[in-house]
C-alpha cells in the first residue's frame, strides 16, 4: 500500500508543483509530514526529518524536489530502493509529459495574446510559492535566533544592493557570521 501512496502523492506533487523545488516544498511537507496515508499508521517523516532533508538536498547535487522524493521514498518504504525509484520517477513524470504536450501547442500559438497573459499571471504565483516555502522553513530548528538572522539578511541585502562585492563573497560572509553567531 505504501508504494501506491508514494506513487499518488508524488504524481500530485509533480503535477501541481509549478516553479521548481522550492515551490514544491509546501506540497512535499504536506504529503510527507502532515498526511497519514491510506493504510498507514503515521506520516512518513517528522518535521525535524523534513528540515534535515531540505538541508541535505542543498548540499548534494540535483534538484531539491528530486532529492527529497528519493529520500522520502526510501524512508517511507523502510529502506527499500524501489521506494526511492518510484517516488523519484513519479515526481518527474508529470513534468515530462506536460512539457512534451505543451511545447508542441505553444510553438503553434506563441504569439497569441492570451498565452502571453497566462504567463505574465503565472510569474507572481511562482514567486508566492517560493515565499511560502521560505516561510515554512522559518522554524526554530533553522532559526533559533530570528533577530540575528534578520540582521544578517539585511546586511547581505545592503551589500548586494550598494557595493560591488561579488555575491559569492556575500554568501561566504553571511555563512561565516551565522557560524559564529549560532
Short mmCIF file of C-alpha atoms in Angstrom, two decimals:
data_model
loop_
_atom_site.label_atom_id
_atom_site.label_comp_id
_atom_site.label_asym_id
_atom_site.label_seq_id
_atom_site.Cartn_x
_atom_site.Cartn_y
_atom_site.Cartn_z
CA UNK A 1 0.00 0.00 0.00
CA UNK A 2 2.89 2.37 0.74
CA UNK A 3 4.06 2.13 -2.89
CA UNK A 4 0.64 3.15 -4.19
CA UNK A 5 0.57 6.02 -1.67
CA UNK A 6 4.03 7.16 -2.80
CA UNK A 7 3.01 6.98 -6.44
CA UNK A 8 -0.17 9.02 -5.92
CA UNK A 9 1.48 11.57 -3.61
CA UNK A 10 4.44 12.22 -5.90
CA UNK A 11 2.34 12.31 -9.05
CA UNK A 12 0.30 15.06 -7.32
CA UNK A 13 3.46 16.89 -6.24
CA UNK A 14 4.95 16.62 -9.73
CA UNK A 15 1.73 17.72 -11.37
CA UNK A 16 0.97 20.71 -9.15
CA UNK A 17 4.49 21.78 -8.10
CA UNK A 18 4.95 24.64 -10.56
CA UNK A 19 8.06 26.76 -10.14
CA UNK A 20 10.67 24.18 -9.19
CA UNK A 21 11.79 22.53 -6.00
CA UNK A 22 11.29 25.40 -3.58
CA UNK A 23 7.76 25.89 -4.82
CA UNK A 24 7.17 22.17 -4.25
CA UNK A 25 8.35 22.24 -0.64
CA UNK A 26 4.96 23.08 0.84
CA UNK A 27 3.33 20.23 -1.11
CA UNK A 28 6.11 17.82 -0.15
CA UNK A 29 5.86 18.81 3.50
CA UNK A 30 2.10 18.33 3.47
CA UNK A 31 2.33 14.85 1.95
CA UNK A 32 5.35 13.65 3.93
CA UNK A 33 4.83 15.25 7.36
CA UNK A 34 1.15 16.11 7.80
CA UNK A 35 -0.84 13.41 5.96
CA UNK A 36 -1.38 9.90 7.27
CA UNK A 37 -1.84 7.98 4.03
CA UNK A 38 -4.38 5.24 3.47
CA UNK A 39 -3.37 2.01 5.20
CA UNK A 40 -0.53 3.60 7.19
CA UNK A 41 -0.30 4.44 10.89
CA UNK A 42 1.83 7.61 10.79
CA UNK A 43 3.24 10.21 8.39
CA UNK A 44 6.39 9.31 6.51
CA UNK A 45 8.58 11.96 8.22
CA UNK A 46 8.69 14.16 11.29
CA UNK A 47 9.07 17.92 10.95
CA UNK A 48 12.73 17.67 12.02
CA UNK A 49 13.44 14.96 9.46
CA UNK A 50 11.85 17.12 6.77
CA UNK A 51 14.05 20.06 7.74
CA UNK A 52 17.07 17.75 7.62
CA UNK A 53 16.24 16.51 4.12
CA UNK A 54 15.91 20.09 2.89
CA UNK A 55 19.36 20.86 4.31
CA UNK A 56 20.85 17.68 2.84
CA UNK A 57 19.28 18.44 -0.53
CA UNK A 58 21.10 21.77 -0.54
CA UNK A 59 24.45 20.05 0.00
CA UNK A 60 24.01 17.40 -2.69
CA UNK A 61 23.86 17.87 -6.43
CA UNK A 62 20.47 17.81 -8.07
CA UNK A 63 17.12 19.49 -7.66
CA UNK A 64 15.60 19.66 -4.19
CA UNK A 65 12.32 18.10 -5.34
CA UNK A 66 14.05 15.04 -6.77
CA UNK A 67 16.46 14.67 -3.84
CA UNK A 68 13.64 14.84 -1.32
CA UNK A 69 11.50 12.41 -3.35
CA UNK A 70 14.35 9.93 -3.44
CA UNK A 71 14.97 10.19 0.30
CA UNK A 72 11.31 10.15 1.34
CA UNK A 73 10.62 7.17 -0.93
CA UNK A 74 13.50 5.35 0.76
CA UNK A 75 12.34 6.22 4.29
CA UNK A 76 8.65 5.53 3.64
CA UNK A 77 9.43 2.01 2.42
CA UNK A 78 11.79 1.24 5.32
CA UNK A 79 14.98 1.43 3.30
CA UNK A 80 13.81 -0.11 0.04
CA UNK A 81 15.45 1.30 -3.11
CA UNK A 82 12.26 0.61 -5.07
CA UNK A 83 10.51 3.29 -2.98
CA UNK A 84 13.20 5.80 -3.95
CA UNK A 85 12.95 4.94 -7.63
CA UNK A 86 9.15 5.06 -7.59
CA UNK A 87 8.91 8.43 -5.82
CA UNK A 88 11.64 9.97 -7.99
CA UNK A 89 10.04 8.73 -11.20
CA UNK A 90 6.57 9.82 -10.08
CA UNK A 91 7.70 13.37 -9.27
CA UNK A 92 9.38 13.75 -12.69
CA UNK A 93 6.80 12.03 -14.88
CA UNK A 94 4.06 14.73 -14.92
CA UNK A 95 6.55 17.45 -15.85
CA UNK A 96 8.00 15.35 -18.61
CA UNK A 97 4.59 14.60 -20.11
CA UNK A 98 3.34 18.19 -19.72
CA UNK A 99 6.46 19.65 -21.34
CA UNK A 100 6.07 17.36 -24.33
CA UNK A 101 2.41 18.25 -24.79
CA UNK A 102 2.57 21.95 -24.02
CA UNK A 103 5.71 22.70 -26.02
CA UNK A 104 4.00 21.37 -29.11
CA UNK A 105 0.96 23.59 -28.50
CA UNK A 106 2.98 26.68 -27.53
CA UNK A 107 5.12 26.54 -30.63
CA UNK A 108 1.98 26.88 -32.73
CA UNK A 109 0.44 29.66 -30.61
CA UNK A 110 3.45 31.56 -29.23
CA UNK A 111 2.24 34.97 -30.46
CA UNK A 112 -1.27 34.64 -29.01
CA UNK A 113 -2.10 37.44 -26.54
CA UNK A 114 -3.99 35.06 -24.24
CA UNK A 115 -0.99 32.77 -23.94
CA UNK A 116 1.23 35.75 -23.13
CA UNK A 117 -1.29 36.90 -20.48
CA UNK A 118 -1.31 33.49 -18.80
CA UNK A 119 2.47 33.52 -18.47
CA UNK A 120 2.53 37.04 -17.07
CA UNK A 121 -0.03 35.90 -14.45
CA UNK A 122 1.96 32.79 -13.51
CA UNK A 123 5.12 34.69 -12.60
CA UNK A 124 3.78 36.21 -9.34
CA UNK A 125 2.19 32.87 -8.38
CA UNK A 126 5.57 31.16 -8.60
CA UNK A 127 7.18 33.91 -6.51
CA UNK A 128 4.42 33.42 -3.91
CA UNK A 129 5.03 29.67 -3.79
CA UNK A 130 8.75 30.21 -3.25
CA UNK A 131 7.98 32.73 -0.49
CA UNK A 132 5.65 30.15 1.08
CA UNK A 133 8.48 27.61 1.07
CA UNK A 134 10.75 30.13 2.79
CA UNK A 135 8.14 30.76 5.48
CA UNK A 136 7.71 27.01 6.06
CA UNK A 137 11.44 26.69 6.67
CA UNK A 138 11.47 29.57 9.16
CA UNK A 139 11.15 27.48 12.27
CA UNK A 140 13.12 27.15 15.48
CA UNK A 141 15.23 24.29 14.08
CA UNK A 142 16.55 26.52 11.29
CA UNK A 143 16.46 29.92 13.01
CA UNK A 144 16.90 29.68 16.77
CA UNK A 145 17.52 33.46 16.95
CA UNK A 146 15.38 35.44 14.50
CA UNK A 147 17.00 38.79 15.34
CA UNK A 148 20.47 37.70 14.26
CA UNK A 149 19.10 36.04 11.13
CA UNK A 150 17.21 39.18 10.14
CA UNK A 151 20.31 41.33 10.75
CA UNK A 152 22.44 39.01 8.59
CA UNK A 153 19.80 39.12 5.83
CA UNK A 154 19.57 42.93 5.96
CA UNK A 155 23.37 43.20 5.92
CA UNK A 156 23.60 40.86 2.92
CA UNK A 157 20.89 42.84 1.10
CA UNK A 158 22.71 46.13 1.72
CA UNK A 159 26.00 44.66 0.49
CA UNK A 160 24.38 43.28 -2.67
CA UNK A 161 22.49 46.49 -3.39
CA UNK A 162 25.10 49.14 -2.64
CA UNK A 163 28.53 47.58 -3.17
CA UNK A 164 30.41 45.88 -5.96
CA UNK A 165 31.22 42.83 -3.83
CA UNK A 166 30.63 39.58 -5.71
CA UNK A 167 27.53 37.72 -4.42
CA UNK A 168 29.59 34.60 -3.68
CA UNK A 169 31.64 36.59 -1.15
CA UNK A 170 28.47 37.92 0.43
CA UNK A 171 27.23 34.34 0.84
CA UNK A 172 30.56 33.38 2.43
CA UNK A 173 30.36 36.38 4.77
CA UNK A 174 26.77 35.60 5.77
CA UNK A 175 27.68 31.95 6.36
CA UNK A 176 30.67 32.93 8.46
CA UNK A 177 28.56 35.35 10.51
CA UNK A 178 25.95 32.64 11.01
CA UNK A 179 28.61 30.16 12.07
CA UNK A 180 29.96 32.46 14.75
CA UNK A 181 26.54 33.64 15.96
CA UNK A 182 24.93 30.22 16.17
#
